[in-house]
């Protein structure tokens, strides 16, 4: 018998379409990187660089624009580049993600394995929080932060992201913990384990897939946030996306497109790295809570 051919035209077509889509999606990134490596005369097409396009490979590549964007570009009244705002965003993400994911895990555990009167109402309210538009809560939150003395501070901005993130993280963990057999919890109770013992010794060790999902979701949402950062941050707590907007939209001096593109790539790098390194775990985590049993 002849061996069955492994060639499948349908699969080849799918791969070709995926390749075209990938190239199409990568074109803006390639243009940004190429522009960031060029000098302004090369970008504007001055001699001897005439005839180039936005996708032309840099003739004399240089990282001067990257250095300027990181440490010396003028943003608002300061000329220290993106560096201080980058570290502001790192601090913001670390604390906001850690707190919101931790609270979401406990909430999901309590709402699935320690049922109590009114738990469905509480979950419905938390779920409703996922659909509240950011814009309609800006004034109430600003008023509340002012009353608490947290207006314009890093602590206030962290609190805002934690509160908004709890709804999503609770939903993730709740849907995942529903798939964990109740017999495990009952057996732990029979052995004398309490609320926290069961959480830390039984559920938390198996929560890695959904924890990765929650962390990636929260990290990318907070890192890319502009609205809350522009509304609630102060001069010393301004996050990266607000600084990037101020840099790109400055109206003083010559428009340095290479510095703008370098700054945009720097701002996007952390989220790209996270998705490249942990993207497959994100998909696995989503699928882990998709089927009960």
Short mmCIF file of C-alpha atoms in Angstrom, two decimals:
data_model
loop_
_atom_site.label_atom_id
_atom_site.label_comp_id
_atom_site.label_asym_id
_atom_site.label_seq_id
_atom_site.Cartn_x
_atom_site.Cartn_y
_atom_site.Cartn_z
CA UNK A 1 0.00 0.00 0.00
CA UNK A 2 1.17 3.49 -0.81
CA UNK A 3 1.84 5.74 2.12
CA UNK A 4 -0.85 8.34 2.58
CA UNK A 5 0.31 11.76 1.47
CA UNK A 6 0.72 14.25 4.29
CA UNK A 7 0.24 17.25 1.96
CA UNK A 8 -2.95 19.10 2.74
CA UNK A 9 -3.82 22.12 0.56
CA UNK A 10 -6.20 23.42 3.21
CA UNK A 11 -3.49 23.52 5.86
CA UNK A 12 -1.07 25.20 3.43
CA UNK A 13 -3.69 27.88 2.77
CA UNK A 14 -4.17 28.48 6.49
CA UNK A 15 -0.41 28.84 7.04
CA UNK A 16 -0.17 31.25 4.11
CA UNK A 17 -2.99 33.40 5.51
CA UNK A 18 -1.38 33.41 8.96
CA UNK A 19 1.94 34.45 7.43
CA UNK A 20 0.28 37.31 5.52
CA UNK A 21 -1.54 38.44 8.68
CA UNK A 22 1.70 38.31 10.70
CA UNK A 23 3.56 40.39 8.10
CA UNK A 24 0.69 42.88 7.96
CA UNK A 25 0.71 43.26 11.76
CA UNK A 26 4.50 43.60 11.92
CA UNK A 27 4.80 46.37 9.32
CA UNK A 28 4.03 49.22 11.82
CA UNK A 29 6.55 47.83 14.30
CA UNK A 30 9.24 47.53 11.61
CA UNK A 31 8.54 51.10 10.51
CA UNK A 32 8.85 52.33 14.10
CA UNK A 33 12.15 50.52 14.67
CA UNK A 34 13.65 51.65 11.35
CA UNK A 35 12.61 55.27 11.99
CA UNK A 36 14.08 55.20 15.49
CA UNK A 37 17.45 54.13 14.07
CA UNK A 38 17.62 56.93 11.49
CA UNK A 39 18.83 60.50 11.77
CA UNK A 40 16.48 63.38 11.04
CA UNK A 41 18.12 64.20 7.66
CA UNK A 42 17.56 60.59 6.60
CA UNK A 43 13.95 60.65 7.79
CA UNK A 44 13.15 63.90 5.97
CA UNK A 45 14.96 62.79 2.82
CA UNK A 46 17.68 65.44 2.74
CA UNK A 47 20.78 64.83 0.65
CA UNK A 48 22.45 62.38 0.51
CA UNK A 49 19.48 60.37 1.84
CA UNK A 50 16.88 61.28 -0.80
CA UNK A 51 14.68 58.55 -2.21
CA UNK A 52 14.08 56.63 1.01
CA UNK A 53 10.70 55.54 2.39
CA UNK A 54 9.34 54.86 5.84
CA UNK A 55 10.22 51.17 5.42
CA UNK A 56 13.71 51.78 4.04
CA UNK A 57 16.51 50.11 5.99
CA UNK A 58 18.57 52.75 7.86
CA UNK A 59 21.67 53.75 5.91
CA UNK A 60 23.60 54.85 9.01
CA UNK A 61 21.80 53.17 11.94
CA UNK A 62 22.31 54.80 15.31
CA UNK A 63 20.87 54.40 18.82
CA UNK A 64 21.23 58.10 19.61
CA UNK A 65 17.46 58.58 19.44
CA UNK A 66 16.97 55.71 21.90
CA UNK A 67 19.46 57.24 24.33
CA UNK A 68 17.75 60.61 24.06
CA UNK A 69 14.27 59.14 24.52
CA UNK A 70 15.42 57.23 27.59
CA UNK A 71 17.44 59.85 29.43
CA UNK A 72 17.43 63.34 27.89
CA UNK A 73 14.22 64.01 25.95
CA UNK A 74 12.22 66.97 27.27
CA UNK A 75 8.83 66.04 28.72
CA UNK A 76 6.76 68.89 30.17
CA UNK A 77 9.24 70.96 32.20
CA UNK A 78 11.88 68.25 32.71
CA UNK A 79 14.47 66.92 30.28
CA UNK A 80 15.24 63.55 31.83
CA UNK A 81 13.55 61.35 29.23
CA UNK A 82 11.27 58.41 29.87
CA UNK A 83 13.43 56.81 32.56
CA UNK A 84 11.69 58.15 35.71
CA UNK A 85 8.24 57.48 34.27
CA UNK A 86 9.27 53.95 33.26
CA UNK A 87 10.20 53.16 36.85
CA UNK A 88 7.00 54.80 38.08
CA UNK A 89 5.05 52.38 35.92
CA UNK A 90 7.11 49.42 37.16
CA UNK A 91 6.23 50.31 40.76
CA UNK A 92 2.59 50.87 39.79
CA UNK A 93 2.34 47.49 38.04
CA UNK A 94 4.10 45.49 40.76
CA UNK A 95 1.89 46.72 43.59
CA UNK A 96 -1.37 46.94 41.63
CA UNK A 97 -1.02 43.50 40.04
CA UNK A 98 0.08 41.79 43.25
CA UNK A 99 -2.73 43.24 45.36
CA UNK A 100 -5.55 42.85 42.82
CA UNK A 101 -4.58 39.27 41.87
CA UNK A 102 -4.27 38.27 45.53
CA UNK A 103 -7.67 39.71 46.43
CA UNK A 104 -9.23 38.19 43.31
CA UNK A 105 -7.90 34.75 44.23
CA UNK A 106 -9.37 34.94 47.74
CA UNK A 107 -12.67 36.25 46.39
CA UNK A 108 -12.90 33.49 43.81
CA UNK A 109 -12.16 30.90 46.47
CA UNK A 110 -14.77 32.26 48.89
CA UNK A 111 -17.44 32.55 46.20
CA UNK A 112 -17.04 28.94 45.04
CA UNK A 113 -15.94 26.79 47.97
CA UNK A 114 -17.34 28.69 50.99
CA UNK A 115 -20.85 29.50 49.82
CA UNK A 116 -22.78 31.90 52.01
CA UNK A 117 -26.04 33.80 51.91
CA UNK A 118 -25.92 36.52 49.28
CA UNK A 119 -22.78 35.23 47.55
CA UNK A 120 -24.52 35.25 44.15
CA UNK A 121 -25.49 38.90 44.62
CA UNK A 122 -21.93 39.84 45.55
CA UNK A 123 -20.55 38.03 42.51
CA UNK A 124 -23.12 39.72 40.27
CA UNK A 125 -22.06 43.12 41.59
CA UNK A 126 -18.39 42.30 41.03
CA UNK A 127 -19.20 41.08 37.53
CA UNK A 128 -21.10 44.29 36.87
CA UNK A 129 -17.91 46.17 37.71
CA UNK A 130 -16.29 44.69 34.59
CA UNK A 131 -18.72 46.59 32.37
CA UNK A 132 -18.60 50.04 33.96
CA UNK A 133 -16.94 52.49 31.52
CA UNK A 134 -13.90 54.23 32.95
CA UNK A 135 -15.09 57.66 31.90
CA UNK A 136 -18.21 57.78 34.08
CA UNK A 137 -16.29 57.16 37.31
CA UNK A 138 -13.53 59.74 36.85
CA UNK A 139 -15.22 62.53 38.85
CA UNK A 140 -16.41 60.29 41.74
CA UNK A 141 -12.97 58.69 42.04
CA UNK A 142 -11.21 62.07 41.91
CA UNK A 143 -13.51 63.33 44.65
CA UNK A 144 -12.90 60.25 46.79
CA UNK A 145 -9.12 60.41 46.37
CA UNK A 146 -9.21 64.09 47.36
CA UNK A 147 -11.16 63.30 50.54
CA UNK A 148 -8.67 60.54 51.40
CA UNK A 149 -5.65 62.75 50.76
CA UNK A 150 -4.40 60.50 47.93
CA UNK A 151 -4.95 62.85 45.02
CA UNK A 152 -1.99 62.99 42.64
CA UNK A 153 -0.06 60.30 44.53
CA UNK A 154 1.28 56.92 43.53
CA UNK A 155 -0.73 55.28 46.35
CA UNK A 156 -3.95 56.76 44.96
CA UNK A 157 -3.20 55.56 41.44
CA UNK A 158 -2.40 52.08 42.75
CA UNK A 159 -5.69 52.04 44.68
CA UNK A 160 -7.65 52.95 41.54
CA UNK A 161 -6.10 50.12 39.50
CA UNK A 162 -6.56 47.63 42.33
CA UNK A 163 -10.24 48.47 42.72
CA UNK A 164 -10.89 48.25 38.99
CA UNK A 165 -8.87 45.07 38.63
CA UNK A 166 -10.60 43.13 41.41
CA UNK A 167 -13.71 42.52 39.27
CA UNK A 168 -11.68 40.87 36.49
CA UNK A 169 -9.38 38.85 38.72
CA UNK A 170 -12.32 37.61 40.81
CA UNK A 171 -14.06 36.48 37.62
CA UNK A 172 -10.96 34.61 36.43
CA UNK A 173 -10.35 32.78 39.70
CA UNK A 174 -14.02 32.10 40.37
CA UNK A 175 -14.45 30.40 36.99
CA UNK A 176 -11.28 28.38 37.55
CA UNK A 177 -12.12 27.26 41.10
CA UNK A 178 -15.53 26.03 39.96
CA UNK A 179 -13.67 23.27 38.09
CA UNK A 180 -11.85 22.10 41.25
CA UNK A 181 -13.70 19.09 42.77
CA UNK A 182 -15.57 19.92 45.98
CA UNK A 183 -14.41 16.57 47.38
CA UNK A 184 -10.92 18.01 47.84
CA UNK A 185 -12.29 20.79 50.02
CA UNK A 186 -14.48 18.40 52.01
CA UNK A 187 -11.53 16.09 52.61
CA UNK A 188 -9.41 18.98 53.83
CA UNK A 189 -12.18 20.08 56.20
CA UNK A 190 -12.45 16.58 57.60
CA UNK A 191 -8.70 16.69 58.27
CA UNK A 192 -9.22 19.87 60.26
CA UNK A 193 -8.08 22.44 57.72
CA UNK A 194 -9.64 25.89 57.98
CA UNK A 195 -10.34 28.64 55.46
CA UNK A 196 -6.77 29.82 54.96
CA UNK A 197 -5.19 26.38 55.24
CA UNK A 198 -7.36 25.07 52.42
CA UNK A 199 -6.63 28.12 50.32
CA UNK A 200 -2.84 28.03 50.70
CA UNK A 201 -2.33 24.25 50.78
CA UNK A 202 -5.01 22.94 48.42
CA UNK A 203 -6.18 25.58 45.95
CA UNK A 204 -3.25 27.94 45.57
CA UNK A 205 -0.79 25.20 44.43
CA UNK A 206 -3.09 24.33 41.50
CA UNK A 207 -3.85 27.95 40.59
CA UNK A 208 -0.74 28.66 38.55
CA UNK A 209 -2.50 28.57 35.12
CA UNK A 210 -5.20 31.08 36.03
CA UNK A 211 -2.79 33.18 38.07
CA UNK A 212 -0.69 33.65 34.91
CA UNK A 213 -3.81 34.78 33.04
CA UNK A 214 -4.73 37.27 35.77
CA UNK A 215 -1.20 38.64 36.04
CA UNK A 216 -0.80 39.11 32.27
CA UNK A 217 -4.24 40.68 31.97
CA UNK A 218 -3.64 43.11 34.81
CA UNK A 219 -0.07 43.92 33.81
CA UNK A 220 -0.91 44.80 30.21
CA UNK A 221 -4.02 46.77 31.22
CA UNK A 222 -2.12 48.85 33.78
CA UNK A 223 1.02 49.29 31.68
CA UNK A 224 -0.97 50.55 28.69
CA UNK A 225 -3.37 52.70 30.71
CA UNK A 226 -3.52 56.38 29.84
CA UNK A 227 -6.87 57.60 31.16
CA UNK A 228 -6.36 56.88 34.85
CA UNK A 229 -2.74 57.98 34.70
CA UNK A 230 -3.64 61.31 33.10
CA UNK A 231 -6.54 61.86 35.50
CA UNK A 232 -5.14 60.84 38.88
CA UNK A 233 -1.34 61.08 38.76
CA UNK A 234 0.83 63.97 39.91
CA UNK A 235 4.18 65.31 38.67
CA UNK A 236 6.10 62.66 40.65
CA UNK A 237 3.75 59.74 39.97
CA UNK A 238 3.11 60.18 36.26
CA UNK A 239 3.13 56.79 34.43
CA UNK A 240 4.89 55.98 31.20
CA UNK A 241 1.98 56.34 28.77
CA UNK A 242 1.20 59.85 30.00
CA UNK A 243 4.85 60.83 29.58
CA UNK A 244 4.93 59.28 26.11
CA UNK A 245 1.87 61.29 25.10
CA UNK A 246 3.45 64.49 26.42
CA UNK A 247 6.67 63.76 24.55
CA UNK A 248 5.02 62.96 21.22
CA UNK A 249 2.60 65.90 21.38
CA UNK A 250 5.13 68.54 22.40
CA UNK A 251 4.94 71.72 20.32
CA UNK A 252 8.37 73.13 21.11
CA UNK A 253 11.44 72.81 18.88
CA UNK A 254 11.85 70.60 15.82
CA UNK A 255 9.66 67.50 15.63
CA UNK A 256 12.08 64.62 16.22
CA UNK A 257 10.30 61.63 14.72
CA UNK A 258 13.18 59.28 15.49
CA UNK A 259 12.99 60.09 19.22
CA UNK A 260 9.20 59.72 19.17
CA UNK A 261 9.44 56.28 17.56
CA UNK A 262 12.22 55.18 19.93
CA UNK A 263 10.12 56.26 22.90
CA UNK A 264 7.10 54.36 21.54
CA UNK A 265 9.13 51.16 21.10
CA UNK A 266 10.59 51.49 24.61
CA UNK A 267 7.09 51.88 26.03
CA UNK A 268 5.83 48.82 24.12
CA UNK A 269 8.77 46.49 24.82
CA UNK A 270 7.71 45.17 28.28
CA UNK A 271 4.26 44.06 27.11
CA UNK A 272 5.71 42.50 23.96
CA UNK A 273 8.25 40.58 26.03
CA UNK A 274 5.54 39.39 28.43
CA UNK A 275 3.37 38.08 25.61
CA UNK A 276 6.26 36.43 23.77
CA UNK A 277 7.50 34.64 26.90
CA UNK A 278 4.15 33.86 28.55
CA UNK A 279 1.65 33.91 25.68
CA UNK A 280 1.26 30.12 25.57
CA UNK A 281 0.66 30.03 29.33
CA UNK A 282 -2.03 32.69 28.89
CA UNK A 283 -3.94 30.47 26.44
CA UNK A 284 -3.50 27.39 28.65
CA UNK A 285 -4.76 29.29 31.66
CA UNK A 286 -7.87 30.44 29.83
CA UNK A 287 -8.59 26.90 28.68
CA UNK A 288 -7.95 25.44 32.14
CA UNK A 289 -11.15 26.94 33.50
CA UNK A 290 -13.23 26.41 30.39
CA UNK A 291 -14.59 22.93 31.18
CA UNK A 292 -15.78 21.62 34.52
CA UNK A 293 -14.77 18.12 35.49
#
